[in-house]
Amino acid sequence: KTKRLQRAESVVPEFVFVYRMKPILETTAPGESNESNQESKGCFECCIKCLGGVPYASLLATILCFSGVALFCGCGHVALTKVESIVEVYFSNTLSDHALLTDVIQMMQYVIYGVASFFFLYGIILLAEGFYTTSAVKEIHGEFKTTVCGRCISGMFVFLTYLLGIVWLGVFGFSAIPVFIYYNMWLTCQTINYPPANLTVTDICVDVRQYGIIPWNASPGKACGFTLAAICNTSEFDLSYHLFIVACAGAGVTVIALIHFLMILSANWAYLKDACKMQIYQDLKTKEEQELHDIHASRSKERLNSYT
């Protein structure tokens, strides 16, 4: 019996040690894998939330707005400089004849500087407004309180963007005028290369005075024949023609961007309005629930006092 007890005492601790170590080995390995899975899952969810918080519509409209304004301002500035040099060399020999044109071109270039600066800031402001009014940001940062001031600012942006869209429609139409003038000159130059049978080369002319660029008493005021062909073959004419086309296209892109912004701002304003109504509803609901809770608590307290 004593030998059997000694054998049992020597065997039982080994059995207990093995029995206890096996669950430890089984539980530690899955725990480490679960922690790594949770970390990877947390990073993935964080990335999804960050990507979901980006207002893609406002971002696209901002890119379109910046691109259109940059094309219009950059190309328009260089094209106006080329126009001034062409008029001074070929259409106006007297400084007083094109002095007004020079002043108008300089004023328009200063306006271009202001337009570029203003729309750079305005595009950033509208993009920030898109970030703070998107529903994805609300899901990330929790509930927010909409104020009357915030809704008024959103409404002001809608009205201002509407006015800017109308103004840029006018700018788009105005930027098509030099494209039309250059296109007529280009067609006239093509006529010089292939003149009709009833006309000579010297009879084909372009008079820029009829467009109001220079006064009617300017000399010579027009270019005919091979002089006109030489103007059309210059690099200044070709470059300014294509720059005016790109500037007109940039104005059109800016109009599209402002229309896109107008739709986004209108949707955001409606979202803020609905959020305000939902906020009022939630406050009333919370107040009613608190009142019901207080009533039940007072009744239960009265019952307990009557029982005691």
Short mmCIF file of C-alpha atoms in Angstrom, two decimals:
data_model
loop_
_atom_site.label_atom_id
_atom_site.label_comp_id
_atom_site.label_asym_id
_atom_site.label_seq_id
_atom_site.Cartn_x
_atom_site.Cartn_y
_atom_site.Cartn_z
CA LYS A 1 0.00 0.00 0.00
CA THR A 2 2.78 2.41 0.86
CA LYS A 3 4.45 1.74 -2.49
CA ARG A 4 1.16 2.33 -4.33
CA LEU A 5 0.62 5.61 -2.46
CA GLN A 6 4.12 6.78 -3.30
CA ARG A 7 3.59 5.95 -6.98
CA ALA A 8 0.25 7.78 -6.96
CA GLU A 9 1.81 10.84 -5.30
CA SER A 10 4.60 10.86 -7.88
CA VAL A 11 2.20 10.50 -10.83
CA VAL A 12 -0.56 12.93 -9.83
CA PRO A 13 1.57 16.12 -9.92
CA GLU A 14 2.80 15.30 -13.41
CA PHE A 15 -0.78 14.76 -14.58
CA VAL A 16 -1.92 18.00 -13.02
CA PHE A 17 1.02 19.90 -14.57
CA VAL A 18 0.24 18.55 -18.01
CA TYR A 19 -3.46 19.24 -17.59
CA ARG A 20 -2.82 22.81 -16.54
CA MET A 21 -0.21 23.61 -19.20
CA LYS A 22 -2.27 22.39 -22.11
CA PRO A 23 -5.06 25.00 -21.81
CA ILE A 24 -2.43 27.72 -21.36
CA LEU A 25 -0.71 26.72 -24.58
CA GLU A 26 -4.07 26.52 -26.34
CA THR A 27 -5.31 29.91 -25.15
CA THR A 28 -2.19 32.05 -25.65
CA ALA A 29 -1.71 31.42 -29.33
CA PRO A 30 -5.29 32.26 -30.37
CA GLY A 31 -5.18 35.32 -28.12
CA GLU A 32 -2.17 36.74 -29.92
CA SER A 33 -3.80 36.13 -33.30
CA ASN A 34 -7.02 37.79 -32.11
CA GLU A 35 -5.10 40.87 -30.94
CA SER A 36 -3.30 41.14 -34.28
CA ASN A 37 -6.60 40.73 -36.12
CA GLN A 38 -8.20 43.43 -33.99
CA GLU A 39 -5.28 45.79 -34.65
CA SER A 40 -5.46 45.21 -38.39
CA LYS A 41 -9.24 45.52 -38.30
CA GLY A 42 -8.96 48.77 -36.33
CA CYS A 43 -6.54 50.28 -38.86
CA PHE A 44 -8.81 49.20 -41.73
CA GLU A 45 -11.89 50.70 -40.11
CA CYS A 46 -9.97 53.92 -39.39
CA CYS A 47 -8.92 54.19 -43.04
CA ILE A 48 -12.48 53.55 -44.19
CA LYS A 49 -13.80 56.27 -41.86
CA CYS A 50 -11.16 58.75 -43.05
CA LEU A 51 -11.97 58.04 -46.69
CA GLY A 52 -15.66 58.26 -45.93
CA GLY A 53 -15.18 61.69 -44.38
CA VAL A 54 -13.90 63.19 -47.64
CA PRO A 55 -16.57 65.21 -49.52
CA TYR A 56 -15.76 63.90 -52.99
CA ALA A 57 -18.32 66.11 -54.72
CA SER A 58 -16.86 69.28 -53.19
CA LEU A 59 -13.34 68.06 -53.93
CA LEU A 60 -14.20 67.48 -57.60
CA ALA A 61 -15.87 70.89 -57.87
CA THR A 62 -12.84 72.55 -56.25
CA ILE A 63 -10.45 70.88 -58.70
CA LEU A 64 -12.64 71.98 -61.62
CA CYS A 65 -12.84 75.53 -60.27
CA PHE A 66 -9.08 75.83 -59.75
CA SER A 67 -8.35 74.36 -63.18
CA GLY A 68 -10.83 76.61 -64.98
CA VAL A 69 -9.72 79.80 -63.23
CA ALA A 70 -6.04 78.96 -63.78
CA LEU A 71 -6.58 78.36 -67.50
CA PHE A 72 -8.65 81.51 -67.93
CA CYS A 73 -6.33 83.81 -65.96
CA GLY A 74 -3.00 82.44 -67.22
CA CYS A 75 -3.89 82.10 -70.88
CA GLY A 76 -5.93 85.30 -70.93
CA HIS A 77 -3.08 87.34 -69.42
CA VAL A 78 -0.54 86.18 -72.01
CA ALA A 79 -3.01 86.47 -74.92
CA LEU A 80 -3.84 90.09 -74.03
CA THR A 81 -0.14 90.96 -74.08
CA LYS A 82 0.20 89.42 -77.56
CA VAL A 83 -2.84 91.35 -78.81
CA GLU A 84 -1.31 94.61 -77.66
CA SER A 85 1.94 93.91 -79.51
CA ILE A 86 0.10 92.91 -82.74
CA VAL A 87 -2.02 96.08 -82.74
CA GLU A 88 0.97 98.32 -82.06
CA VAL A 89 3.05 96.80 -84.88
CA TYR A 90 0.50 96.23 -87.67
CA PHE A 91 -2.67 98.28 -87.07
CA SER A 92 -1.75 101.48 -85.23
CA ASN A 93 1.30 103.60 -85.92
CA THR A 94 0.38 106.39 -83.50
CA LEU A 95 0.61 105.92 -79.75
CA SER A 96 -2.50 107.98 -79.06
CA ASP A 97 -4.61 105.70 -81.25
CA HIS A 98 -4.06 102.61 -79.13
CA ALA A 99 -3.49 104.30 -75.76
CA LEU A 100 -7.01 103.46 -74.63
CA LEU A 101 -6.52 99.84 -75.69
CA THR A 102 -3.29 99.66 -73.69
CA ASP A 103 -5.01 101.03 -70.57
CA VAL A 104 -7.93 98.58 -70.95
CA ILE A 105 -5.56 95.63 -71.35
CA GLN A 106 -3.59 96.62 -68.24
CA MET A 107 -6.81 97.02 -66.25
CA MET A 108 -8.02 93.60 -67.39
CA GLN A 109 -4.71 92.05 -66.36
CA TYR A 110 -5.06 93.53 -62.89
CA VAL A 111 -8.60 92.18 -62.75
CA ILE A 112 -7.23 88.75 -63.67
CA TYR A 113 -4.85 88.92 -60.69
CA GLY A 114 -7.74 89.71 -58.37
CA VAL A 115 -9.97 86.99 -59.82
CA ALA A 116 -7.25 84.36 -59.39
CA SER A 117 -6.64 85.33 -55.75
CA PHE A 118 -10.33 85.55 -54.87
CA PHE A 119 -11.27 82.17 -56.35
CA PHE A 120 -8.29 80.48 -54.73
CA LEU A 121 -9.59 81.54 -51.31
CA TYR A 122 -13.25 80.98 -52.21
CA GLY A 123 -12.59 77.44 -53.45
CA ILE A 124 -10.78 76.55 -50.20
CA ILE A 125 -13.65 78.00 -48.14
CA LEU A 126 -16.26 76.01 -50.07
CA LEU A 127 -14.17 72.84 -49.73
CA ALA A 128 -13.93 73.38 -45.96
CA GLU A 129 -17.69 73.98 -45.82
CA GLY A 130 -18.17 70.69 -47.65
CA PHE A 131 -16.00 68.90 -45.10
CA TYR A 132 -17.94 70.21 -42.13
CA THR A 133 -21.41 69.61 -43.53
CA THR A 134 -21.03 66.11 -44.88
CA SER A 135 -22.82 63.36 -43.02
CA ALA A 136 -19.69 61.21 -42.89
CA VAL A 137 -17.97 63.76 -40.62
CA LYS A 138 -20.98 63.58 -38.32
CA GLU A 139 -20.57 59.81 -38.05
CA ILE A 140 -16.87 60.17 -37.23
CA HIS A 141 -16.98 63.01 -34.72
CA GLY A 142 -20.39 62.27 -33.24
CA GLU A 143 -23.45 64.48 -33.02
CA PHE A 144 -23.03 68.19 -33.61
CA LYS A 145 -25.24 71.16 -32.89
CA THR A 146 -26.47 73.19 -35.83
CA THR A 147 -26.95 76.88 -35.14
CA VAL A 148 -28.83 79.65 -36.88
CA CYS A 149 -25.51 81.29 -37.76
CA GLY A 150 -24.28 78.12 -39.48
CA ARG A 151 -27.44 77.83 -41.55
CA CYS A 152 -27.24 81.51 -42.50
CA ILE A 153 -23.62 81.07 -43.63
CA SER A 154 -24.62 78.10 -45.79
CA GLY A 155 -27.47 80.09 -47.30
CA MET A 156 -25.11 83.01 -47.96
CA PHE A 157 -22.73 80.68 -49.81
CA VAL A 158 -25.61 79.43 -51.95
CA PHE A 159 -26.63 82.98 -52.89
CA LEU A 160 -23.03 84.12 -53.53
CA THR A 161 -22.25 81.08 -55.69
CA TYR A 162 -25.42 81.71 -57.69
CA LEU A 163 -24.34 85.30 -58.37
CA LEU A 164 -20.81 84.21 -59.30
CA GLY A 165 -22.24 81.63 -61.69
CA ILE A 166 -24.23 84.33 -63.49
CA VAL A 167 -21.14 86.57 -63.65
CA TRP A 168 -19.02 83.76 -65.07
CA LEU A 169 -21.66 83.06 -67.70
CA GLY A 170 -21.08 86.63 -68.86
CA VAL A 171 -17.31 86.15 -68.70
CA PHE A 172 -17.65 83.00 -70.79
CA GLY A 173 -19.61 84.87 -73.43
CA PHE A 174 -17.17 87.80 -73.34
CA SER A 175 -14.16 85.48 -73.74
CA ALA A 176 -15.72 84.08 -76.92
CA ILE A 177 -15.50 87.51 -78.63
CA PRO A 178 -11.70 87.46 -79.26
CA VAL A 179 -11.99 83.86 -80.42
CA PHE A 180 -14.58 85.00 -82.98
CA ILE A 181 -12.34 87.89 -84.16
CA TYR A 182 -9.30 85.66 -84.51
CA TYR A 183 -11.35 83.04 -86.31
CA ASN A 184 -12.49 85.61 -88.87
CA MET A 185 -8.89 86.72 -89.39
CA TRP A 186 -7.78 83.11 -89.81
CA LEU A 187 -10.52 82.48 -92.41
CA THR A 188 -9.48 85.63 -94.26
CA CYS A 189 -5.89 84.41 -94.32
CA GLN A 190 -7.05 81.10 -95.74
CA THR A 191 -8.86 83.07 -98.43
CA ILE A 192 -5.58 84.80 -99.29
CA ASN A 193 -3.90 81.44 -99.79
CA TYR A 194 -6.75 80.32 -102.08
CA PRO A 195 -8.25 83.55 -103.52
CA PRO A 196 -11.48 83.46 -105.55
CA ALA A 197 -11.35 84.08 -109.27
CA ASN A 198 -13.06 87.48 -109.08
CA LEU A 199 -10.77 88.89 -106.37
CA THR A 200 -7.12 89.81 -106.13
CA VAL A 201 -4.95 89.33 -103.06
CA THR A 202 -4.78 93.07 -102.36
CA ASP A 203 -8.58 93.31 -102.18
CA ILE A 204 -8.77 90.93 -99.21
CA CYS A 205 -8.47 92.95 -95.97
CA VAL A 206 -9.21 92.83 -92.24
CA ASP A 207 -10.23 96.10 -90.57
CA VAL A 208 -9.96 95.87 -86.78
CA ARG A 209 -11.58 99.30 -86.37
CA GLN A 210 -14.99 97.75 -87.01
CA TYR A 211 -14.58 95.67 -83.83
CA GLY A 212 -13.98 98.78 -81.69
CA ILE A 213 -10.43 97.80 -80.77
CA ILE A 214 -9.00 101.10 -82.04
CA PRO A 215 -10.79 104.32 -83.12
CA TRP A 216 -11.93 104.94 -86.70
CA ASN A 217 -9.30 107.62 -87.29
CA ALA A 218 -6.45 105.24 -86.49
CA SER A 219 -3.90 104.67 -89.22
CA PRO A 220 -3.64 102.27 -90.97
CA GLY A 221 -6.37 100.46 -89.01
CA LYS A 222 -6.49 97.55 -91.44
CA ALA A 223 -4.22 94.96 -93.06
CA CYS A 224 -4.58 93.73 -96.64
CA GLY A 225 -3.03 91.18 -98.94
CA PHE A 226 0.39 89.86 -98.11
CA THR A 227 0.62 92.04 -94.98
CA LEU A 228 -2.37 90.21 -93.57
CA ALA A 229 -0.83 86.89 -94.58
CA ALA A 230 2.38 87.85 -92.77
CA ILE A 231 0.36 88.64 -89.63
CA CYS A 232 -1.34 85.25 -89.74
CA ASN A 233 2.02 83.50 -90.16
CA THR A 234 3.57 85.12 -87.08
CA SER A 235 4.00 83.11 -83.90
CA GLU A 236 2.27 85.84 -81.88
CA PHE A 237 -0.95 85.47 -83.85
CA ASP A 238 -0.95 81.69 -83.66
CA LEU A 239 -0.10 81.64 -79.95
CA SER A 240 -2.65 84.30 -78.96
CA TYR A 241 -5.36 82.56 -81.02
CA HIS A 242 -4.87 79.25 -79.24
CA LEU A 243 -4.51 80.97 -75.86
CA PHE A 244 -7.86 82.72 -76.30
CA ILE A 245 -9.46 79.36 -77.14
CA VAL A 246 -8.02 77.79 -73.98
CA ALA A 247 -9.08 80.80 -71.89
CA CYS A 248 -12.64 80.48 -73.22
CA ALA A 249 -12.60 76.78 -72.38
CA GLY A 250 -11.32 77.61 -68.87
CA ALA A 251 -14.23 80.02 -68.37
CA GLY A 252 -16.63 77.26 -69.41
CA VAL A 253 -15.02 74.83 -66.94
CA THR A 254 -15.37 77.44 -64.19
CA VAL A 255 -19.09 77.82 -64.97
CA ILE A 256 -19.51 74.03 -64.70
CA ALA A 257 -17.62 74.04 -61.38
CA LEU A 258 -19.83 76.80 -59.96
CA ILE A 259 -22.98 74.96 -61.03
CA HIS A 260 -21.60 71.87 -59.31
CA PHE A 261 -20.85 73.93 -56.18
CA LEU A 262 -24.37 75.35 -56.26
CA MET A 263 -25.92 71.88 -56.25
CA ILE A 264 -23.63 70.77 -53.40
CA LEU A 265 -24.32 73.85 -51.28
CA SER A 266 -28.07 73.52 -51.80
CA ALA A 267 -27.93 69.89 -50.68
CA ASN A 268 -25.81 70.81 -47.64
CA TRP A 269 -28.20 73.60 -46.69
CA ALA A 270 -31.15 71.19 -46.88
CA TYR A 271 -29.16 68.69 -44.82
CA LEU A 272 -28.50 71.30 -42.11
CA LYS A 273 -32.17 72.26 -42.11
CA ASP A 274 -33.24 68.64 -41.63
CA ALA A 275 -30.56 68.16 -38.99
CA CYS A 276 -31.95 71.13 -37.07
CA LYS A 277 -35.45 69.66 -37.13
CA MET A 278 -34.08 66.28 -36.04
CA GLN A 279 -32.16 67.99 -33.25
CA ILE A 280 -35.33 69.66 -31.95
CA TYR A 281 -37.16 66.33 -32.13
CA GLN A 282 -34.40 64.55 -30.22
CA ASP A 283 -34.38 67.22 -27.52
CA LEU A 284 -38.15 66.95 -27.04
CA LYS A 285 -37.93 63.17 -26.99
CA THR A 286 -35.15 63.21 -24.40
CA LYS A 287 -37.11 65.68 -22.26
CA GLU A 288 -40.25 63.52 -22.37
CA GLU A 289 -38.29 60.38 -21.51
CA GLN A 290 -36.70 62.16 -18.55
CA GLU A 291 -40.10 63.33 -17.32
CA LEU A 292 -41.52 59.79 -17.61
CA HIS A 293 -38.51 58.43 -15.74
CA ASP A 294 -38.99 60.97 -12.96
CA ILE A 295 -42.70 60.09 -12.69
CA HIS A 296 -41.99 56.37 -12.44
CA ALA A 297 -39.25 56.99 -9.88
CA SER A 298 -41.55 59.11 -7.71
CA ARG A 299 -44.36 56.54 -7.89
CA SER A 300 -42.04 53.67 -6.97
CA LYS A 301 -40.73 55.75 -4.08
CA GLU A 302 -44.29 56.44 -2.87
CA ARG A 303 -45.16 52.74 -3.05
CA LEU A 304 -42.06 51.84 -1.10
CA ASN A 305 -42.89 54.41 1.57
CA SER A 306 -46.49 53.18 1.84
CA TYR A 307 -45.31 49.60 2.13
CA THR A 308 -42.87 50.43 4.87
#
